[in-house]
CSV table of C-alpha atoms and ligand atoms in Angstrom, one decimal:
chain,number,residue,atom,x,y,z
A,1,MET,CA,7.1,23.9,-17.3
A,2,ILE,CA,8.5,20.6,-16.1
A,3,ILE,CA,6.2,18.0,-14.6
A,4,TYR,CA,7.5,14.9,-12.8
A,5,GLU,CA,5.1,12.0,-13.2
A,6,ALA,CA,5.5,8.9,-11.0
A,7,VAL,CA,3.5,5.7,-11.3
A,8,ALA,CA,3.7,3.5,-8.2
A,9,PRO,CA,2.0,0.2,-7.6
A,10,ALA,CA,0.0,-1.0,-4.6
A,11,ASN,CA,1.4,-3.9,-2.7
A,12,ILE,CA,-0.2,-6.8,-0.9
A,13,ALA,CA,1.5,-8.0,2.3
A,14,LEU,CA,1.8,-11.8,2.6
A,15,LEU,CA,3.2,-11.2,6.1
A,16,LYS,CA,1.4,-8.2,7.5
A,17,TYR,CA,2.6,-5.1,9.2
A,18,TRP,CA,0.1,-4.7,12.0
A,19,GLY,CA,1.2,-2.8,15.1
A,20,ARG,CA,4.0,-0.3,15.4
A,21,LEU,CA,6.5,0.9,17.9
A,22,SER,CA,6.2,4.5,17.0
A,23,LEU,CA,4.3,6.7,14.5
A,24,ARG,CA,7.0,9.3,13.8
A,25,PRO,CA,9.3,7.9,12.7
A,26,ARG,CA,7.3,4.8,11.6
A,27,ARG,CA,8.8,1.8,13.4
A,28,ALA,CA,7.1,-1.5,12.7
A,29,ALA,CA,6.7,-4.0,15.6
A,30,THR,CA,7.0,-7.0,13.3
A,31,PRO,CA,8.7,-7.7,10.0
A,32,SER,CA,6.5,-7.7,6.9
A,33,LEU,CA,6.9,-9.2,3.4
A,34,SER,CA,4.9,-8.1,0.4
A,35,VAL,CA,4.3,-8.6,-3.3
A,36,THR,CA,4.4,-5.4,-5.3
A,37,LEU,CA,1.5,-5.4,-7.8
A,38,SER,CA,1.6,-4.4,-11.5
A,39,ARG,CA,-1.6,-2.9,-12.6
A,40,SER,CA,-3.2,-1.3,-9.5
A,41,VAL,CA,-1.3,2.0,-9.4
A,42,SER,CA,-1.3,5.6,-8.2
A,43,VAL,CA,-0.2,8.3,-10.7
A,44,THR,CA,1.2,11.5,-9.2
A,45,ARG,CA,2.3,14.6,-11.1
A,46,VAL,CA,4.5,17.2,-9.3
A,47,GLU,CA,5.8,20.5,-10.5
A,48,ALA,CA,7.4,23.4,-8.9
A,49,ILE,CA,5.1,26.4,-8.9
A,50,PRO,CA,6.0,30.1,-8.8
A,51,GLU,CA,5.2,32.3,-5.9
A,52,GLN,CA,2.4,34.4,-7.5
A,53,GLU,CA,0.4,31.3,-8.5
A,54,ALA,CA,1.0,29.7,-5.1
A,55,THR,CA,-0.5,32.6,-3.2
A,56,ILE,CA,-4.1,31.9,-4.3
A,57,LYS,CA,-5.6,30.7,-1.0
A,58,GLN,CA,-9.0,29.4,-1.5
A,59,GLY,CA,-9.6,25.8,-2.5
A,60,GLY,CA,-12.4,24.6,-4.7
A,61,HIS,CA,-13.9,21.9,-6.9
A,62,GLN,CA,-12.9,21.9,-10.6
A,63,ALA,CA,-14.8,19.3,-12.4
A,64,LYS,CA,-14.3,16.1,-10.4
A,65,GLN,CA,-10.9,17.3,-9.1
A,66,VAL,CA,-10.7,18.4,-5.5
A,67,THR,CA,-8.0,21.0,-4.8
A,68,MET,CA,-6.8,22.5,-1.5
A,69,PHE,CA,-4.0,24.9,-0.7
A,70,PHE,CA,-1.6,24.4,2.2
A,71,PRO,CA,0.9,27.0,3.5
A,72,CYS,CA,4.5,26.0,3.0
A,73,ALA,CA,5.3,26.7,6.7
A,74,ASP,CA,8.8,25.3,6.1
A,75,LEU,CA,9.6,27.9,3.4
A,76,SER,CA,7.5,31.1,3.8
A,77,PRO,CA,4.1,31.8,5.2
A,78,ASN,CA,3.2,33.4,1.8
A,79,LEU,CA,3.8,30.3,-0.3
A,80,TYR,CA,1.3,27.5,-0.7
A,81,ASP,CA,1.4,24.0,-2.0
A,82,ARG,CA,-1.5,23.2,-4.3
A,83,ILE,CA,-2.7,19.6,-3.7
A,84,SER,CA,-5.3,18.1,-6.0
A,85,TYR,CA,-6.9,14.7,-6.1
A,86,LEU,CA,-8.8,13.2,-9.0
A,87,PRO,CA,-11.3,10.7,-7.4
A,88,HIS,CA,-11.7,7.3,-8.8
A,89,ASP,CA,-15.2,6.6,-10.2
A,90,SER,CA,-16.3,5.0,-6.9
A,91,GLY,CA,-15.8,8.5,-5.3
A,92,MET,CA,-14.9,9.5,-1.8
A,93,THR,CA,-16.7,11.7,0.7
A,94,ASN,CA,-15.5,15.3,1.0
A,95,GLN,CA,-14.4,14.7,4.6
A,96,VAL,CA,-12.1,11.9,3.5
A,97,ASP,CA,-10.8,14.1,0.7
A,98,SER,CA,-9.7,16.9,3.0
A,99,GLN,CA,-8.0,14.6,5.4
A,100,PHE,CA,-6.3,12.8,2.6
A,101,LEU,CA,-5.1,16.0,1.0
A,102,ALA,CA,-3.8,17.3,4.3
A,103,LYS,CA,-1.7,14.1,4.7
A,104,ILE,CA,-0.3,14.6,1.2
A,105,ALA,CA,0.6,18.2,2.1
A,106,GLN,CA,2.3,17.0,5.3
A,107,GLN,CA,4.3,14.4,3.3
A,108,VAL,CA,5.4,17.1,0.8
A,109,GLN,CA,6.7,19.3,3.6
A,110,PHE,CA,8.5,16.4,5.1
A,111,ILE,CA,10.2,15.5,1.8
A,112,ARG,CA,11.1,19.2,1.1
A,113,ARG,CA,12.6,19.5,4.6
A,114,THR,CA,14.5,16.2,4.3
A,115,LEU,CA,15.9,17.0,0.8
A,116,GLY,CA,16.3,20.7,1.2
A,117,GLY,CA,13.8,21.7,-1.5
A,118,ASP,CA,13.2,25.4,-2.0
A,119,SER,CA,9.9,25.7,-3.9
A,120,ALA,CA,6.2,25.3,-3.5
A,121,VAL,CA,4.7,22.5,-5.6
A,122,SER,CA,1.6,21.5,-7.3
A,123,VAL,CA,0.6,17.9,-6.8
A,124,VAL,CA,-2.1,16.1,-8.8
A,125,THR,CA,-2.7,12.5,-7.8
A,126,GLU,CA,-5.1,9.8,-8.9
A,127,ASN,CA,-5.6,6.0,-8.6
A,128,ASN,CA,-6.9,3.5,-11.0
A,129,PHE,CA,-8.7,1.6,-8.2
A,130,PRO,CA,-10.9,2.5,-5.3
A,131,VAL,CA,-9.5,4.3,-2.3
A,132,GLY,CA,-10.0,3.5,1.5
A,133,VAL,CA,-11.4,0.0,1.1
A,134,GLY,CA,-8.4,-2.0,2.2
A,135,LEU,CA,-6.7,-2.2,-1.2
A,136,ALA,CA,-3.5,-0.4,-0.3
A,137,SER,CA,-4.2,2.9,-2.0
A,138,SER,CA,-2.2,4.7,0.6
A,139,ALA,CA,0.8,2.5,-0.2
A,140,SER,CA,0.8,3.3,-3.9
A,141,GLY,CA,-0.3,6.9,-3.3
A,142,PHE,CA,2.5,7.8,-0.9
A,143,ALA,CA,5.1,5.9,-2.9
A,144,ALA,CA,4.2,7.8,-6.1
A,145,LEU,CA,4.1,11.1,-4.2
A,146,THR,CA,7.5,10.5,-2.7
A,147,VAL,CA,9.1,9.5,-6.0
A,148,ALA,CA,7.6,12.4,-8.0
A,149,THR,CA,8.3,15.1,-5.3
A,150,ALA,CA,11.9,13.9,-4.8
A,151,ALA,CA,12.4,13.8,-8.6
A,152,CYS,CA,11.1,17.4,-8.8
A,153,PHE,CA,13.5,18.6,-6.1
A,154,TRP,CA,16.5,16.6,-7.4
A,155,GLY,CA,15.7,17.1,-11.1
A,156,VAL,CA,15.7,13.3,-11.8
A,157,ALA,CA,14.2,12.3,-15.1
A,158,GLU,CA,13.8,8.5,-14.9
A,159,PHE,CA,13.4,6.0,-12.0
A,160,SER,CA,16.6,4.2,-13.1
A,161,ASP,CA,18.5,7.4,-12.5
A,162,PHE,CA,18.0,6.9,-8.7
A,163,ASP,CA,20.9,4.9,-7.3
A,164,GLN,CA,20.2,2.1,-4.7
A,165,PRO,CA,21.0,4.3,-1.7
A,166,SER,CA,18.6,7.0,-3.0
A,167,ILE,CA,15.8,4.4,-3.6
A,168,HIS,CA,16.3,3.2,0.0
A,169,LYS,CA,16.1,6.8,1.2
A,170,LEU,CA,12.9,7.3,-0.8
A,171,ALA,CA,11.4,4.1,0.8
A,172,MET,CA,12.3,5.3,4.2
A,173,MET,CA,10.6,8.7,3.4
A,174,ALA,CA,7.5,7.0,1.8
A,175,LYS,CA,6.9,4.9,4.9
A,176,GLU,CA,6.5,8.2,6.9
A,177,GLY,CA,3.4,8.9,4.8
A,178,SER,CA,2.0,5.4,5.2
A,179,GLY,CA,4.0,2.5,6.6
A,180,SER,CA,3.2,0.1,3.8
A,181,ALA,CA,4.2,2.7,1.1
A,182,GLY,CA,7.9,2.1,1.8
A,183,ARG,CA,7.5,-1.4,0.3
A,184,SER,CA,6.0,0.0,-3.0
A,185,LEU,CA,9.4,1.5,-3.9
A,186,PHE,CA,10.7,-1.9,-5.0
A,187,GLY,CA,9.3,-4.5,-7.4
A,188,GLY,CA,8.9,-8.2,-6.7
A,189,PHE,CA,9.0,-9.5,-3.1
A,190,VAL,CA,9.8,-6.8,-0.6
A,191,SER,CA,10.6,-6.9,3.1
A,192,TRP,CA,10.3,-4.2,5.8
A,193,ARG,CA,12.2,-5.4,8.9
A,194,SER,CA,11.0,-4.8,12.4
A,195,SER,CA,12.5,-2.1,14.6
A,196,GLN,CA,12.3,-4.4,17.7
A,197,ASN,CA,15.3,-4.4,20.0
A,198,GLY,CA,16.8,-1.3,18.4
A,199,ALA,CA,17.1,-2.8,14.8
A,200,LYS,CA,17.2,-0.3,11.9
A,201,GLY,CA,14.0,-1.4,10.2
A,202,SER,CA,15.3,-1.4,6.7
A,203,ILE,CA,13.2,-1.9,3.5
A,204,ALA,CA,14.6,-4.0,0.7
A,205,GLN,CA,13.8,-6.2,-2.3
A,206,GLU,CA,14.2,-9.8,-1.3
A,207,PHE,CA,13.5,-11.3,-4.8
A,208,PRO,CA,12.6,-9.8,-8.2
A,209,ALA,CA,9.2,-10.3,-9.8
A,210,HIS,CA,10.4,-13.1,-12.2
A,211,HIS,CA,11.6,-15.2,-9.2
A,212,MET,CA,8.0,-16.5,-8.7
A,213,PRO,CA,5.4,-15.0,-11.0
A,214,LEU,CA,2.3,-14.8,-8.8
A,215,ALA,CA,-1.1,-13.5,-9.5
A,216,ASP,CA,-3.3,-11.4,-7.2
A,217,THR,CA,-7.0,-11.4,-7.9
A,218,ILE,CA,-8.9,-9.1,-5.7
A,219,PHE,CA,-12.6,-9.9,-5.2
A,220,VAL,CA,-14.2,-6.6,-4.2
A,221,PHE,CA,-17.3,-7.2,-2.1
A,222,SER,CA,-17.7,-3.6,-0.9
A,223,GLN,CA,-16.3,-0.2,-1.9
A,224,GLN,CA,-17.6,1.4,1.3
A,225,PRO,CA,-14.8,3.2,3.1
A,226,LYS,CA,-13.7,1.3,6.2
A,227,LYS,CA,-15.0,2.5,9.5
A,228,VAL,CA,-11.7,2.2,11.4
A,229,SER,CA,-8.6,3.4,9.6
A,230,SER,CA,-5.5,1.2,9.3
A,231,SER,CA,-3.7,3.8,11.4
A,232,ASP,CA,-6.2,3.4,14.2
A,233,GLY,CA,-6.1,-0.4,13.8
A,234,HIS,CA,-2.3,-0.4,14.2
A,235,GLN,CA,-2.8,1.6,17.4
A,236,LEU,CA,-5.5,-0.7,18.8
A,237,ALA,CA,-3.5,-3.8,18.0
A,238,GLN,CA,-1.5,-3.5,21.3
A,239,THR,CA,-4.7,-3.9,23.3
A,240,SER,CA,-5.2,-7.5,22.0
A,241,GLN,CA,-4.0,-10.4,24.2
A,242,LEU,CA,-2.9,-12.1,21.0
A,243,TYR,CA,-0.6,-9.2,19.9
A,244,GLN,CA,2.5,-10.2,21.9
A,245,LEU,CA,2.2,-13.8,20.8
A,246,ARG,CA,2.2,-12.6,17.1
A,247,VAL,CA,5.2,-10.3,17.8
A,248,GLN,CA,7.1,-13.2,19.3
A,249,ARG,CA,6.4,-15.5,16.4
A,250,SER,CA,6.8,-12.9,13.6
A,251,GLU,CA,10.6,-13.2,13.1
A,252,SER,CA,10.5,-17.0,12.7
A,253,ARG,CA,7.5,-16.7,10.4
A,254,PHE,CA,9.4,-14.2,8.3
A,255,ILE,CA,12.4,-16.5,8.1
A,256,ARG,CA,10.1,-19.5,7.0
A,257,MET,CA,8.3,-17.3,4.5
A,258,ARG,CA,11.5,-16.1,3.0
A,259,GLN,CA,12.8,-19.7,2.8
A,260,ALA,CA,9.6,-20.8,1.1
A,261,LEU,CA,10.2,-18.0,-1.4
A,262,LEU,CA,13.8,-18.9,-1.9
A,263,THR,CA,12.9,-22.5,-2.7
A,264,GLN,CA,9.8,-21.4,-4.7
A,265,ASP,CA,7.6,-23.5,-2.5
A,266,PHE,CA,4.2,-22.1,-3.3
A,267,THR,CA,2.3,-24.4,-1.0
A,268,HIS,CA,4.3,-23.5,2.1
A,269,LEU,CA,4.2,-19.8,1.2
A,270,GLY,CA,0.4,-19.9,0.8
A,271,GLU,CA,-0.1,-21.7,4.2
A,272,LEU,CA,2.1,-19.2,6.0
A,273,MET,CA,0.3,-16.3,4.3
A,274,GLU,CA,-3.2,-17.5,5.3
A,275,GLN,CA,-2.1,-18.1,8.9
A,276,ASP,CA,-0.7,-14.6,9.1
A,277,ALA,CA,-3.9,-13.0,7.6
A,278,ILE,CA,-6.0,-14.9,10.1
A,279,ASP,CA,-3.6,-13.8,13.0
A,280,MET,CA,-3.9,-10.2,11.9
A,281,HIS,CA,-7.7,-10.3,11.8
A,282,GLY,CA,-7.7,-12.2,15.1
A,283,ILE,CA,-5.9,-9.3,16.7
A,284,CYS,CA,-8.4,-6.9,15.2
A,285,LEU,CA,-11.3,-8.8,16.6
A,286,THR,CA,-9.8,-9.1,20.0
A,287,SER,CA,-8.6,-5.5,20.2
A,288,THR,CA,-10.4,-3.1,22.6
A,289,PRO,CA,-12.7,-1.9,21.1
A,290,PRO,CA,-12.9,-4.8,18.6
A,291,VAL,CA,-12.3,-4.0,14.9
A,292,SER,CA,-14.1,-6.2,12.3
A,293,TYR,CA,-12.8,-5.6,8.8
A,294,LEU,CA,-14.1,-9.0,7.6
A,295,THR,CA,-17.7,-9.3,6.6
A,296,GLU,CA,-20.0,-12.3,6.2
A,297,ASP,CA,-19.2,-12.2,2.5
A,298,SER,CA,-15.4,-12.3,3.1
A,299,LEU,CA,-15.7,-15.2,5.6
A,300,LYS,CA,-18.0,-17.2,3.3
A,301,PHE,CA,-15.6,-16.7,0.4
A,302,MET,CA,-12.5,-17.6,2.4
A,303,ASN,CA,-14.1,-20.8,3.6
A,304,TRP,CA,-15.1,-21.7,0.0
A,305,LEU,CA,-11.6,-21.0,-1.3
A,306,VAL,CA,-10.1,-23.4,1.3
A,307,SER,CA,-12.7,-26.1,0.5
A,308,GLN,CA,-11.9,-25.8,-3.2
A,309,ARG,CA,-8.3,-26.2,-2.5
A,310,ASN,CA,-8.8,-29.1,-0.2
A,311,THR,CA,-10.8,-30.9,-2.8
A,312,GLY,CA,-8.1,-30.3,-5.4
A,313,GLN,CA,-10.0,-27.9,-7.6
A,314,PHE,CA,-7.1,-25.4,-7.7
A,315,GLU,CA,-4.3,-24.2,-5.6
A,316,ALA,CA,-4.8,-20.7,-4.4
A,317,TYR,CA,-4.6,-18.9,-1.0
A,318,PHE,CA,-6.4,-15.9,0.5
A,319,THR,CA,-5.1,-12.8,2.3
A,320,VAL,CA,-7.2,-9.9,3.4
A,321,ASP,CA,-6.0,-6.4,4.4
A,322,ALA,CA,-7.9,-3.8,6.5
A,323,GLY,CA,-11.2,-4.2,4.6
A,324,PRO,CA,-13.7,-6.9,3.5
A,325,ASN,CA,-12.1,-7.5,0.1
A,326,VAL,CA,-10.3,-10.7,-0.5
A,327,HIS,CA,-7.0,-11.1,-2.3
A,328,VAL,CA,-6.5,-14.5,-3.9
A,329,ILE,CA,-2.9,-15.4,-4.6
A,330,SER,CA,-2.3,-18.0,-7.2
A,331,LYS,CA,0.1,-19.0,-10.0
A,332,VAL,CA,-0.5,-16.7,-13.0
A,333,GLU,CA,-1.5,-19.7,-15.2
A,334,ASP,CA,-4.4,-20.5,-12.8
A,335,GLN,CA,-5.8,-17.0,-12.5
A,336,SER,CA,-8.5,-17.0,-15.2
A,337,ASP,CA,-9.8,-20.4,-14.2
A,338,ILE,CA,-10.1,-19.2,-10.6
A,339,ILE,CA,-12.0,-16.1,-11.6
A,340,ASN,CA,-14.5,-18.1,-13.7
A,341,ARG,CA,-15.2,-20.5,-10.8
A,342,VAL,CA,-15.6,-17.7,-8.3
A,343,LEU,CA,-18.0,-15.8,-10.5
A,344,GLU,CA,-20.2,-18.9,-10.9
A,345,VAL,CA,-20.7,-19.0,-7.1
A,346,PHE,CA,-20.3,-15.4,-5.8
A,347,GLN,CA,-21.7,-12.0,-6.6
A,348,VAL,CA,-19.0,-9.4,-6.4
A,349,GLU,CA,-18.9,-5.7,-7.0
A,350,SER,CA,-15.8,-6.0,-9.1
A,351,VAL,CA,-12.7,-8.1,-9.7
A,352,ILE,CA,-9.2,-6.5,-9.9
A,353,VAL,CA,-7.0,-8.8,-12.0
A,354,ASP,CA,-3.4,-8.1,-11.0
A,355,ARG,CA,-0.1,-9.8,-10.7
A,356,ILE,CA,3.4,-9.3,-9.4
A,357,GLY,CA,5.2,-6.2,-10.9
A,358,SER,CA,8.5,-4.6,-11.1
A,359,GLY,CA,8.0,-1.3,-9.1
A,360,PRO,CA,7.6,2.4,-9.8
A,361,ARG,CA,8.2,4.3,-13.0
A,362,LEU,CA,9.0,8.0,-13.5
A,363,GLN,CA,9.0,10.4,-16.4
A,364,ARG,CA,9.8,14.0,-16.9
A,365,ILE,CA,7.3,15.9,-19.1
A,366,THR,CA,8.2,19.2,-20.5
A,367,ASN,CA,5.5,21.4,-22.0
N,1,LIG,C1,0.3,-4.2,5.5
N,1,LIG,N1,-1.6,-2.8,6.3
N,1,LIG,O1,1.3,-4.8,5.8
N,1,LIG,C2,-0.8,-4.0,6.5
N,1,LIG,C3,-1.8,-5.2,6.4
N,1,LIG,C4,-3.0,-3.2,6.1
N,1,LIG,C5,-3.2,-4.6,6.5
N,1,LIG,O2,0.0,-1.5,6.5
N,1,LIG,O3,-0.7,3.9,9.8
N,1,LIG,O4,-1.6,2.8,5.9
N,1,LIG,O5,0.4,4.6,7.7
N,1,LIG,O6,1.6,3.1,9.2
N,1,LIG,O7,0.5,1.4,5.9
N,1,LIG,C6,-2.0,-0.4,6.1
N,1,LIG,O8,-1.6,0.5,7.0
N,1,LIG,O9,-0.4,2.2,8.0
N,1,LIG,C7,-1.2,-1.6,6.3
N,1,LIG,P1,0.3,3.5,8.7
N,1,LIG,P2,-0.7,1.8,6.6
N,1,LIG,O10,0.2,-3.7,4.3
């Protein structure tokens, strides 16, 4: 049996994707620019499974693993994809599990159709960090799934065996599972261009990880799953009066952010990044109905971080995705000092200590 195991990292957007022009295909209303992380990863194992095994229909719980079977409608009604998820220690509700597994099954079918695959597959996926709390688990999850599934259908053994056009194709497929997942196909600093005015909306690495070795420290205030999904948040964004303003500004903000990166101007990059995070959450709060991902804890922390910076304690900038947990972007050499100072002042559920990384990995395991 041959198993294709992909490890794909989460990414954190410095310039956020928030609002889209269409869901299928995913077309972003604004350009986004992210940092691919190193340690927060999803691991996905995919193998082709024979017909007789795939025809077992009932799902079930095996230890902590949640498994469901989905008909391969694209191949034959008698074939089933077997999708399993190994929950992170923080756990997920069963309702989230089944929705999550159905989205994975849908993505498998999409990849199989796109690449002309001809077998049912078994998918086992897990993360080393909590899911559904605004930590980009869908980005790493759909990136790993896309890499492992494509490797299985193509028989590719290592990530470096994919050529650049193939990686681009994988990124465009991954974003159909979750928009931000397309960016996790590349290491370093990655852009996803807007599809406004008929543009193609391509995804590409702008700079490799070593260009500017940044740290991302994630202060986790809550592991409760968010009440409004990112997908619904994207949909609601258009109801905000601030939305068009952000769309109009986004191209120039992208160019300035890229320039700050090019010149390794951390201060300018950080200022632009904070402005954009505030803009995104401003849109959320002014959507109809309003969406509030930030909590009192997040706001208190963000204010504290700015005051520390303004009084010259350290140079670090915040960004926050669709959840209450705050990412602190700093230079790698300042990371441990920042963590120590934060923990003197704040009680957090956990701290995820991460940094910029170089993208997905793949291995072919024969047993
Ligand atoms: C981002 N986020 O750029 C933004 C910032 C969260 C906040 O993209 O509905 O799961 O699949 O297109 O990628 C999270 O939303 O959205 C996200 P879909 P996704 O990372």
